Protein backbone atom coordinates (compact mmCIF):
# COMPACT_ATOMS: atom_id res chain seq x y z
CA UNK A 1 0.00 0.00 0.00
CA UNK A 2 1.47 3.36 -1.02
CA UNK A 3 2.27 6.11 1.48
CA UNK A 4 -0.45 8.33 0.01
CA UNK A 5 -3.17 5.67 0.11
CA UNK A 6 -2.10 4.58 3.60
CA UNK A 7 -2.26 8.15 4.86
CA UNK A 8 -5.74 8.65 3.41
CA UNK A 9 -6.94 5.40 4.99
CA UNK A 10 -5.47 6.44 8.36
CA UNK A 11 -7.46 9.66 8.19
CA UNK A 12 -10.60 7.67 7.53
CA UNK A 13 -9.99 5.20 10.35
CA UNK A 14 -8.78 7.55 13.06
CA UNK A 15 -10.67 10.77 12.32
CA UNK A 16 -13.50 10.50 9.81
CA UNK A 17 -15.36 7.51 11.25
CA UNK A 18 -15.38 8.60 14.93
CA UNK A 19 -16.14 12.20 13.96
CA UNK A 20 -19.01 11.04 11.78
CA UNK A 21 -20.44 8.71 14.41
CA UNK A 22 -20.75 11.63 16.79
CA UNK A 23 -22.88 13.46 14.23
CA UNK A 24 -25.42 10.64 14.02
CA UNK A 25 -26.56 11.64 17.53
CA UNK A 26 -27.59 8.11 18.47
CA UNK A 27 -26.87 7.13 22.11
CA UNK A 28 -26.73 3.49 20.98
CA UNK A 29 -23.53 4.32 19.09
CA UNK A 30 -21.78 5.97 22.04
CA UNK A 31 -20.15 2.75 23.22
CA UNK A 32 -18.73 1.77 19.84
CA UNK A 33 -17.52 5.34 19.35
CA UNK A 34 -15.66 5.24 22.69
CA UNK A 35 -14.15 1.86 21.83
CA UNK A 36 -13.28 2.83 18.26
CA UNK A 37 -9.60 3.70 18.90
CA UNK A 38 -9.04 0.15 20.20
CA UNK A 39 -9.92 -1.09 16.71
CA UNK A 40 -8.71 1.80 14.56
CA UNK A 41 -5.18 2.14 15.96
CA UNK A 42 -4.23 -1.49 15.21
CA UNK A 43 -5.81 -1.09 11.79
CA UNK A 44 -3.75 2.02 11.13
CA UNK A 45 -0.56 0.28 12.23
CA UNK A 46 -1.30 -2.61 9.87
CA UNK A 47 -1.06 -0.22 6.92
CA UNK A 48 2.65 0.33 7.46
CA UNK A 49 3.76 -3.25 8.07
CA UNK A 50 4.84 -5.63 5.31
CA UNK A 51 2.09 -7.94 4.12
CA UNK A 52 1.92 -11.02 6.30
CA UNK A 53 0.59 -12.48 9.52
CA UNK A 54 1.28 -9.48 11.77
CA UNK A 55 -0.35 -6.98 9.39
CA UNK A 56 -3.29 -9.34 8.88
CA UNK A 57 -3.84 -9.80 12.62
CA UNK A 58 -3.94 -6.04 13.16
CA UNK A 59 -6.26 -5.59 10.17
CA UNK A 60 -8.55 -8.22 11.69
CA UNK A 61 -8.75 -6.09 14.84
CA UNK A 62 -10.05 -3.25 12.73
CA UNK A 63 -12.45 -5.57 10.92
CA UNK A 64 -13.90 -6.61 14.28
CA UNK A 65 -14.65 -2.96 15.05
CA UNK A 66 -16.34 -2.40 11.70
CA UNK A 67 -18.49 -5.50 12.20
CA UNK A 68 -19.50 -4.21 15.62
CA UNK A 69 -20.47 -0.93 13.95
CA UNK A 70 -22.33 -2.70 11.14
CA UNK A 71 -24.30 -4.73 13.69
CA UNK A 72 -25.95 -1.49 14.81
CA UNK A 73 -27.57 -1.02 11.38
CA UNK A 74 -30.23 -3.77 11.69
CA UNK A 75 -30.78 -2.90 15.35
CA UNK A 76 -31.26 0.76 14.48
CA UNK A 77 -33.63 -0.17 11.64
CA UNK A 78 -35.70 -2.38 13.96
CA UNK A 79 -35.77 0.30 16.65
CA UNK A 80 -36.69 3.28 14.50
CA UNK A 81 -38.73 1.45 11.83
CA UNK A 82 -38.04 4.35 9.50
CA UNK A 83 -37.84 4.22 5.70
CA UNK A 84 -36.92 7.89 5.36
CA UNK A 85 -34.17 8.64 2.83
CA UNK A 86 -31.98 10.27 5.48
CA UNK A 87 -32.16 7.10 7.54
CA UNK A 88 -31.23 4.95 4.54
CA UNK A 89 -28.10 7.05 4.12
CA UNK A 90 -27.15 6.71 7.79
CA UNK A 91 -27.63 2.93 7.68
CA UNK A 92 -25.38 2.79 4.62
CA UNK A 93 -22.72 4.72 6.51
CA UNK A 94 -22.82 2.23 9.37
CA UNK A 95 -22.25 -0.75 7.06
CA UNK A 96 -19.70 0.45 4.50
CA UNK A 97 -16.59 0.48 6.75
CA UNK A 98 -16.95 -3.30 7.01
CA UNK A 99 -16.56 -3.56 3.23
CA UNK A 100 -13.38 -1.51 3.49
CA UNK A 101 -12.14 -3.73 6.31
CA UNK A 102 -12.73 -6.91 4.30
CA UNK A 103 -10.60 -5.52 1.48
CA UNK A 104 -7.97 -4.42 4.01
CA UNK A 105 -7.65 -7.87 5.59
CA UNK A 106 -7.28 -9.53 2.19
CA UNK A 107 -4.75 -6.96 0.97
CA UNK A 108 -2.65 -7.15 4.14
CA UNK A 109 -2.65 -10.95 3.89
CA UNK A 110 -1.64 -10.75 0.23
CA UNK A 111 -4.74 -12.60 -0.96
CA UNK A 112 -6.41 -11.54 -4.21
CA UNK A 113 -9.96 -11.66 -2.85
CA UNK A 114 -12.51 -12.64 -5.54
CA UNK A 115 -9.66 -12.42 -8.03
CA UNK A 116 -9.07 -8.69 -7.55
CA UNK A 117 -5.47 -7.50 -7.71
CA UNK A 118 -3.92 -6.26 -4.49
CA UNK A 119 -3.71 -2.73 -5.87
CA UNK A 120 -7.47 -2.67 -6.44
CA UNK A 121 -8.11 -4.02 -2.95
CA UNK A 122 -5.84 -1.33 -1.50
CA UNK A 123 -7.88 1.40 -3.22
CA UNK A 124 -11.15 -0.21 -2.13
CA UNK A 125 -10.24 0.54 1.49
CA UNK A 126 -10.28 4.36 1.21
CA UNK A 127 -13.15 4.26 -1.29
CA UNK A 128 -15.55 2.72 1.22
CA UNK A 129 -14.38 4.98 4.02
CA UNK A 130 -15.01 8.15 2.03
CA UNK A 131 -17.38 7.39 -0.89
CA UNK A 132 -19.09 4.90 1.42
CA UNK A 133 -19.13 6.10 5.02
CA UNK A 134 -18.46 9.84 4.73
CA UNK A 135 -20.47 10.53 1.57
CA UNK A 136 -23.52 8.59 2.75
CA UNK A 137 -23.43 10.16 6.21
CA UNK A 138 -23.08 13.71 4.88
CA UNK A 139 -25.92 13.09 2.42
CA UNK A 140 -28.07 11.89 5.31
CA UNK A 141 -27.18 14.91 7.44
CA UNK A 142 -27.92 17.26 4.55
CA UNK A 143 -31.29 15.56 4.06
CA UNK A 144 -32.08 15.93 7.76
CA UNK A 145 -31.39 19.65 7.54
CA UNK A 146 -33.09 20.21 4.16
CA UNK A 147 -35.78 17.54 3.84
CA UNK A 148 -37.09 18.55 0.44
CA UNK A 149 -37.04 16.67 -2.88
CA UNK A 150 -33.37 17.52 -3.48
CA UNK A 151 -32.32 16.41 -0.01
CA UNK A 152 -34.21 13.14 -0.33
CA UNK A 153 -32.71 12.55 -3.78
CA UNK A 154 -29.20 13.02 -2.39
CA UNK A 155 -29.84 10.74 0.58
CA UNK A 156 -31.08 7.94 -1.70
CA UNK A 157 -28.79 8.31 -4.70
CA UNK A 158 -25.52 8.31 -2.75
CA UNK A 159 -26.17 4.89 -1.13
CA UNK A 160 -27.58 3.56 -4.42
CA UNK A 161 -24.57 4.78 -6.37
CA UNK A 162 -22.20 3.27 -3.81
CA UNK A 163 -24.03 -0.07 -4.06
CA UNK A 164 -23.92 -0.02 -7.86
CA UNK A 165 -20.18 0.67 -7.81
CA UNK A 166 -19.72 -2.31 -5.49
CA UNK A 167 -21.84 -4.53 -7.75
CA UNK A 168 -19.84 -3.23 -10.70
CA UNK A 169 -16.71 -4.77 -9.22
CA UNK A 170 -18.27 -8.13 -10.14
CA UNK A 171 -20.74 -7.31 -12.94
CA UNK A 172 -18.39 -5.22 -15.06
CA UNK A 173 -17.31 -1.70 -15.94
CA UNK A 174 -20.67 -0.59 -17.35
CA UNK A 175 -22.42 -1.27 -14.06
CA UNK A 176 -19.63 0.55 -12.28
CA UNK A 177 -20.11 3.47 -14.68
CA UNK A 178 -23.84 3.52 -13.88
CA UNK A 179 -22.94 3.61 -10.20
CA UNK A 180 -20.52 6.47 -10.78
CA UNK A 181 -23.22 8.44 -12.62
CA UNK A 182 -25.77 7.93 -9.82
CA UNK A 183 -23.20 8.65 -7.11
CA UNK A 184 -22.04 11.80 -8.90
CA UNK A 185 -25.61 13.05 -9.28
CA UNK A 186 -26.15 12.54 -5.56
CA UNK A 187 -22.88 14.18 -4.54
CA UNK A 188 -23.44 17.16 -6.80
CA UNK A 189 -26.86 17.56 -5.17
CA UNK A 190 -25.14 17.46 -1.77
CA UNK A 191 -22.77 20.16 -3.03
CA UNK A 192 -25.67 22.32 -4.25
CA UNK A 193 -27.56 22.04 -0.96
CA UNK A 194 -24.35 22.71 0.95
CA UNK A 195 -23.75 25.85 -1.08
CA UNK A 196 -27.25 27.04 -0.19
CA UNK A 197 -26.30 26.66 3.49
CA UNK A 198 -23.19 28.77 2.87
CA UNK A 199 -25.40 31.62 1.68
CA UNK A 200 -27.47 31.59 4.89
CA UNK A 201 -26.42 34.27 7.34
CA UNK A 202 -26.61 31.96 10.38
CA UNK A 203 -23.34 29.97 10.25
CA UNK A 204 -20.14 31.74 11.31
CA UNK A 205 -17.34 32.52 8.88
CA UNK A 206 -15.27 29.39 9.62
CA UNK A 207 -18.29 27.13 9.17
CA UNK A 208 -19.21 28.82 5.91
CA UNK A 209 -15.63 28.38 4.68
CA UNK A 210 -15.62 24.67 5.53
CA UNK A 211 -18.97 24.20 3.79
CA UNK A 212 -17.82 26.14 0.73
CA UNK A 213 -14.62 24.10 0.42
CA UNK A 214 -16.50 20.80 0.73
CA UNK A 215 -19.02 21.85 -1.94
CA UNK A 216 -16.38 23.21 -4.30
CA UNK A 217 -14.16 20.15 -4.02
CA UNK A 218 -17.07 17.82 -4.85
CA UNK A 219 -17.74 19.72 -8.05
CA UNK A 220 -14.23 18.83 -9.25
CA UNK A 221 -13.49 15.42 -7.76
CA UNK A 222 -16.69 13.82 -9.02
CA UNK A 223 -15.82 14.88 -12.58
CA UNK A 224 -12.62 12.88 -12.14
CA UNK A 225 -14.63 9.90 -10.87
CA UNK A 226 -16.89 10.06 -13.91
CA UNK A 227 -14.00 10.38 -16.34
CA UNK A 228 -12.25 7.35 -14.85
CA UNK A 229 -15.40 5.18 -14.86
CA UNK A 230 -16.24 6.26 -18.42
CA UNK A 231 -12.72 5.46 -19.58
CA UNK A 232 -12.80 2.03 -17.95
CA UNK A 233 -16.15 1.22 -19.56
CA UNK A 234 -15.42 2.56 -23.06
CA UNK A 235 -11.66 2.49 -23.46
CA UNK A 236 -11.44 6.27 -23.78
CA UNK A 237 -8.34 7.96 -22.31
CA UNK A 238 -8.72 8.48 -18.56
CA UNK A 239 -6.59 9.15 -15.47
CA UNK A 240 -4.50 6.35 -14.00
CA UNK A 241 -5.32 4.91 -10.59
CA UNK A 242 -2.22 6.58 -9.15
CA UNK A 243 -3.39 9.94 -10.47
CA UNK A 244 -6.92 9.30 -9.17
CA UNK A 245 -5.59 8.58 -5.68
CA UNK A 246 -3.56 11.80 -5.69
CA UNK A 247 -6.44 13.97 -6.96
CA UNK A 248 -9.89 12.45 -6.50
CA UNK A 249 -8.91 10.46 -3.41
CA UNK A 250 -6.95 13.14 -1.59
CA UNK A 251 -9.44 15.85 -2.54
CA UNK A 252 -12.42 13.88 -1.28
CA UNK A 253 -10.63 12.93 1.93
CA UNK A 254 -9.42 16.38 2.96
CA UNK A 255 -11.50 18.81 0.94
CA UNK A 256 -14.85 17.08 1.13
CA UNK A 257 -15.10 14.57 3.98
CA UNK A 258 -13.01 16.31 6.64
CA UNK A 259 -14.31 19.81 5.87
CA UNK A 260 -17.93 18.66 5.58
CA UNK A 261 -17.92 16.73 8.86
CA UNK A 262 -16.17 19.53 10.75
CA UNK A 263 -18.72 21.99 9.38
CA UNK A 264 -21.65 19.75 10.33
CA UNK A 265 -20.28 19.40 13.85
CA UNK A 266 -20.01 23.17 14.15
CA UNK A 267 -23.59 23.50 12.89
CA UNK A 268 -24.81 20.97 15.46
CA UNK A 269 -22.92 22.78 18.23
CA UNK A 270 -24.49 26.05 17.10
CA UNK A 271 -27.96 24.49 17.15
CA UNK A 272 -27.43 23.11 20.67
CA UNK A 273 -26.15 26.49 21.87
CA UNK A 274 -29.15 28.30 20.43
CA UNK A 275 -31.47 25.73 22.00
CA UNK A 276 -29.84 26.21 25.41
CA UNK A 277 -30.04 30.00 25.30
CA UNK A 278 -33.56 30.13 23.87
mmCIF file of N, CA and C in Angstrom, residues 56-115:
data_model
loop_
_atom_site.group_PDB
_atom_site.id
_atom_site.type_symbol
_atom_site.label_atom_id
_atom_site.label_comp_id
_atom_site.label_asym_id
_atom_site.label_seq_id
_atom_site.Cartn_x
_atom_site.Cartn_y
_atom_site.Cartn_z
ATOM 1 N N UNK A 56 -1.943 -8.763 8.984
ATOM 2 C CA UNK A 56 -3.286 -9.336 8.881
ATOM 3 C C UNK A 56 -3.983 -9.366 10.230
ATOM 4 N N UNK A 57 -3.244 -9.744 11.283
ATOM 5 C CA UNK A 57 -3.836 -9.799 12.625
ATOM 6 C C UNK A 57 -4.323 -8.424 13.062
ATOM 7 N N UNK A 58 -3.535 -7.397 12.788
ATOM 8 C CA UNK A 58 -3.941 -6.036 13.158
ATOM 9 C C UNK A 58 -5.121 -5.574 12.311
ATOM 10 N N UNK A 59 -5.119 -5.942 11.032
ATOM 11 C CA UNK A 59 -6.256 -5.594 10.172
ATOM 12 C C UNK A 59 -7.527 -6.289 10.643
ATOM 13 N N UNK A 60 -7.387 -7.510 11.156
ATOM 14 C CA UNK A 60 -8.550 -8.221 11.689
ATOM 15 C C UNK A 60 -9.124 -7.519 12.916
ATOM 16 N N UNK A 61 -8.259 -6.884 13.707
ATOM 17 C CA UNK A 61 -8.754 -6.092 14.844
ATOM 18 C C UNK A 61 -9.668 -4.978 14.349
ATOM 19 N N UNK A 62 -9.227 -4.317 13.283
ATOM 20 C CA UNK A 62 -10.054 -3.245 12.725
ATOM 21 C C UNK A 62 -11.348 -3.806 12.152
ATOM 22 N N UNK A 63 -11.248 -4.949 11.486
ATOM 23 C CA UNK A 63 -12.449 -5.565 10.918
ATOM 24 C C UNK A 63 -13.470 -5.888 12.003
ATOM 25 N N UNK A 64 -12.985 -6.317 13.170
ATOM 26 C CA UNK A 64 -13.904 -6.606 14.277
ATOM 27 C C UNK A 64 -14.672 -5.353 14.682
ATOM 28 N N UNK A 65 -13.984 -4.215 14.710
ATOM 29 C CA UNK A 65 -14.655 -2.960 15.047
ATOM 30 C C UNK A 65 -15.690 -2.561 14.019
ATOM 31 N N UNK A 66 -15.367 -2.767 12.741
ATOM 32 C CA UNK A 66 -16.337 -2.400 11.696
ATOM 33 C C UNK A 66 -17.556 -3.319 11.726
ATOM 34 N N UNK A 67 -17.345 -4.589 12.079
ATOM 35 C CA UNK A 67 -18.489 -5.502 12.198
ATOM 36 C C UNK A 67 -19.365 -5.126 13.385
ATOM 37 N N UNK A 68 -18.732 -4.694 14.472
ATOM 38 C CA UNK A 68 -19.502 -4.209 15.616
ATOM 39 C C UNK A 68 -20.344 -3.006 15.213
ATOM 40 N N UNK A 69 -19.733 -2.100 14.433
ATOM 41 C CA UNK A 69 -20.466 -0.934 13.953
ATOM 42 C C UNK A 69 -21.598 -1.352 13.019
ATOM 43 N N UNK A 70 -21.310 -2.255 12.095
ATOM 44 C CA UNK A 70 -22.334 -2.698 11.140
ATOM 45 C C UNK A 70 -23.500 -3.385 11.841
ATOM 46 N N UNK A 71 -23.227 -4.041 12.967
ATOM 47 C CA UNK A 71 -24.304 -4.731 13.687
ATOM 48 C C UNK A 71 -25.345 -3.764 14.231
ATOM 49 N N UNK A 72 -24.984 -2.482 14.334
ATOM 50 C CA UNK A 72 -25.948 -1.487 14.808
ATOM 51 C C UNK A 72 -26.961 -1.125 13.726
ATOM 52 N N UNK A 73 -26.648 -1.396 12.458
ATOM 53 C CA UNK A 73 -27.572 -1.023 11.381
ATOM 54 C C UNK A 73 -28.905 -1.765 11.485
ATOM 55 N N UNK A 74 -28.926 -3.103 11.560
ATOM 56 C CA UNK A 74 -30.230 -3.773 11.690
ATOM 57 C C UNK A 74 -30.936 -3.445 12.997
ATOM 58 N N UNK A 75 -30.156 -3.247 14.070
ATOM 59 C CA UNK A 75 -30.783 -2.899 15.346
ATOM 60 C C UNK A 75 -31.409 -1.510 15.283
ATOM 61 N N UNK A 76 -30.719 -0.592 14.625
ATOM 62 C CA UNK A 76 -31.264 0.761 14.475
ATOM 63 C C UNK A 76 -32.515 0.735 13.601
ATOM 64 N N UNK A 77 -32.470 -0.062 12.535
ATOM 65 C CA UNK A 77 -33.625 -0.174 11.644
ATOM 66 C C UNK A 77 -34.828 -0.746 12.385
ATOM 67 N N UNK A 78 -34.598 -1.778 13.203
ATOM 68 C CA UNK A 78 -35.699 -2.382 13.960
ATOM 69 C C UNK A 78 -36.241 -1.426 15.017
ATOM 70 N N UNK A 79 -35.349 -0.621 15.590
ATOM 71 C CA UNK A 79 -35.766 0.295 16.654
ATOM 72 C C UNK A 79 -36.548 1.482 16.113
ATOM 73 N N UNK A 80 -36.067 2.067 15.031
ATOM 74 C CA UNK A 80 -36.690 3.282 14.500
ATOM 75 C C UNK A 80 -37.811 2.979 13.510
ATOM 76 N N UNK A 81 -37.726 1.837 12.839
ATOM 77 C CA UNK A 81 -38.731 1.452 11.832
ATOM 78 C C UNK A 81 -39.002 2.604 10.859
ATOM 79 N N UNK A 82 -37.920 3.187 10.375
ATOM 80 C CA UNK A 82 -38.044 4.348 9.495
ATOM 81 C C UNK A 82 -37.513 4.011 8.111
ATOM 82 N N UNK A 83 -38.272 4.392 7.086
ATOM 83 C CA UNK A 83 -37.840 4.221 5.702
ATOM 84 C C UNK A 83 -37.492 5.564 5.070
ATOM 85 N N UNK A 84 -37.249 6.576 5.902
ATOM 86 C CA UNK A 84 -36.920 7.892 5.364
ATOM 87 C C UNK A 84 -35.581 7.848 4.631
ATOM 88 N N UNK A 85 -35.433 8.629 3.564
ATOM 89 C CA UNK A 85 -34.171 8.644 2.826
ATOM 90 C C UNK A 85 -32.965 8.966 3.699
ATOM 91 N N UNK A 86 -33.108 9.927 4.612
ATOM 92 C CA UNK A 86 -31.981 10.270 5.479
ATOM 93 C C UNK A 86 -31.543 9.069 6.301
ATOM 94 N N UNK A 87 -32.491 8.279 6.741
ATOM 95 C CA UNK A 87 -32.164 7.098 7.541
ATOM 96 C C UNK A 87 -31.478 6.037 6.690
ATOM 97 N N UNK A 88 -31.888 5.894 5.441
ATOM 98 C CA UNK A 88 -31.228 4.946 4.537
ATOM 99 C C UNK A 88 -29.760 5.309 4.355
ATOM 100 N N UNK A 89 -29.483 6.606 4.269
ATOM 101 C CA UNK A 89 -28.101 7.053 4.117
ATOM 102 C C UNK A 89 -27.284 6.756 5.367
ATOM 103 N N UNK A 90 -27.861 6.986 6.539
ATOM 104 C CA UNK A 90 -27.151 6.709 7.792
ATOM 105 C C UNK A 90 -26.867 5.218 7.927
ATOM 106 N N UNK A 91 -27.832 4.374 7.601
ATOM 107 C CA UNK A 91 -27.633 2.928 7.676
ATOM 108 C C UNK A 91 -26.517 2.484 6.733
ATOM 109 N N UNK A 92 -26.462 3.091 5.559
ATOM 110 C CA UNK A 92 -25.379 2.793 4.620
ATOM 111 C C UNK A 92 -24.031 3.144 5.222
ATOM 112 N N UNK A 93 -23.969 4.293 5.883
ATOM 113 C CA UNK A 93 -22.715 4.722 6.507
ATOM 114 C C UNK A 93 -22.258 3.744 7.583
ATOM 115 N N UNK A 94 -23.186 3.160 8.311
ATOM 116 C CA UNK A 94 -22.817 2.227 9.373
ATOM 117 C C UNK A 94 -22.235 0.925 8.818
ATOM 118 N N UNK A 95 -22.637 0.550 7.618
ATOM 119 C CA UNK A 95 -22.251 -0.749 7.060
ATOM 120 C C UNK A 95 -20.978 -0.681 6.223
ATOM 121 N N UNK A 96 -20.771 0.414 5.501
ATOM 122 C CA UNK A 96 -19.701 0.445 4.497
ATOM 123 C C UNK A 96 -18.279 0.298 5.046
ATOM 124 N N UNK A 97 -17.950 0.744 6.268
ATOM 125 C CA UNK A 97 -16.586 0.481 6.747
ATOM 126 C C UNK A 97 -16.243 -1.002 6.811
ATOM 127 N N UNK A 98 -17.230 -1.863 6.976
ATOM 128 C CA UNK A 98 -16.953 -3.302 7.013
ATOM 129 C C UNK A 98 -16.513 -3.814 5.644
ATOM 130 N N UNK A 99 -17.021 -3.201 4.568
ATOM 131 C CA UNK A 99 -16.563 -3.562 3.225
ATOM 132 C C UNK A 99 -15.102 -3.164 3.059
ATOM 133 N N UNK A 100 -14.773 -1.962 3.532
ATOM 134 C CA UNK A 100 -13.385 -1.508 3.488
ATOM 135 C C UNK A 100 -12.482 -2.440 4.287
ATOM 136 N N UNK A 101 -12.951 -2.871 5.449
ATOM 137 C CA UNK A 101 -12.141 -3.734 6.311
ATOM 138 C C UNK A 101 -11.901 -5.100 5.674
ATOM 139 N N UNK A 102 -12.902 -5.633 4.988
ATOM 140 C CA UNK A 102 -12.734 -6.914 4.299
ATOM 141 C C UNK A 102 -11.628 -6.813 3.254
ATOM 142 N N UNK A 103 -11.650 -5.735 2.482
ATOM 143 C CA UNK A 103 -10.601 -5.522 1.484
ATOM 144 C C UNK A 103 -9.242 -5.343 2.151
ATOM 145 N N UNK A 104 -9.228 -4.654 3.293
ATOM 146 C CA UNK A 104 -7.970 -4.424 4.005
ATOM 147 C C UNK A 104 -7.355 -5.736 4.483
ATOM 148 N N UNK A 105 -8.164 -6.593 5.087
ATOM 149 C CA UNK A 105 -7.653 -7.874 5.590
ATOM 150 C C UNK A 105 -7.059 -8.695 4.443
ATOM 151 N N UNK A 106 -7.779 -8.760 3.333
ATOM 152 C CA UNK A 106 -7.282 -9.530 2.190
ATOM 153 C C UNK A 106 -5.989 -8.937 1.644
ATOM 154 N N UNK A 107 -5.941 -7.613 1.521
ATOM 155 C CA UNK A 107 -4.753 -6.957 0.974
ATOM 156 C C UNK A 107 -3.556 -7.128 1.892
ATOM 157 N N UNK A 108 -3.752 -7.002 3.193
ATOM 158 C CA UNK A 108 -2.651 -7.150 4.145
ATOM 159 C C UNK A 108 -2.151 -8.594 4.200
ATOM 160 N N UNK A 109 -3.038 -9.545 3.916
ATOM 161 C CA UNK A 109 -2.647 -10.955 3.888
ATOM 162 C C UNK A 109 -1.984 -11.322 2.565
ATOM 163 N N UNK A 110 -2.185 -10.460 1.549
ATOM 164 C CA UNK A 110 -1.637 -10.754 0.230
ATOM 165 C C UNK A 110 -2.507 -11.676 -0.594
ATOM 166 N N UNK A 111 -3.801 -11.711 -0.267
ATOM 167 C CA UNK A 111 -4.737 -12.599 -0.958
ATOM 168 C C UNK A 111 -5.582 -11.800 -1.939
ATOM 169 N N UNK A 112 -5.619 -12.230 -3.186
ATOM 170 C CA UNK A 112 -6.412 -11.542 -4.207
ATOM 171 C C UNK A 112 -7.872 -11.970 -4.072
ATOM 172 N N UNK A 113 -8.572 -11.320 -3.177
ATOM 173 C CA UNK A 113 -9.959 -11.664 -2.851
ATOM 174 C C UNK A 113 -10.848 -11.542 -4.085
ATOM 175 N N UNK A 114 -11.626 -12.594 -4.365
ATOM 176 C CA UNK A 114 -12.514 -12.640 -5.538
ATOM 177 C C UNK A 114 -11.761 -12.378 -6.840
ATOM 178 N N UNK A 115 -10.455 -12.614 -6.831
ATOM 179 C CA UNK A 115 -9.656 -12.421 -8.027
ATOM 180 C C UNK A 115 -9.184 -11.000 -8.270
#
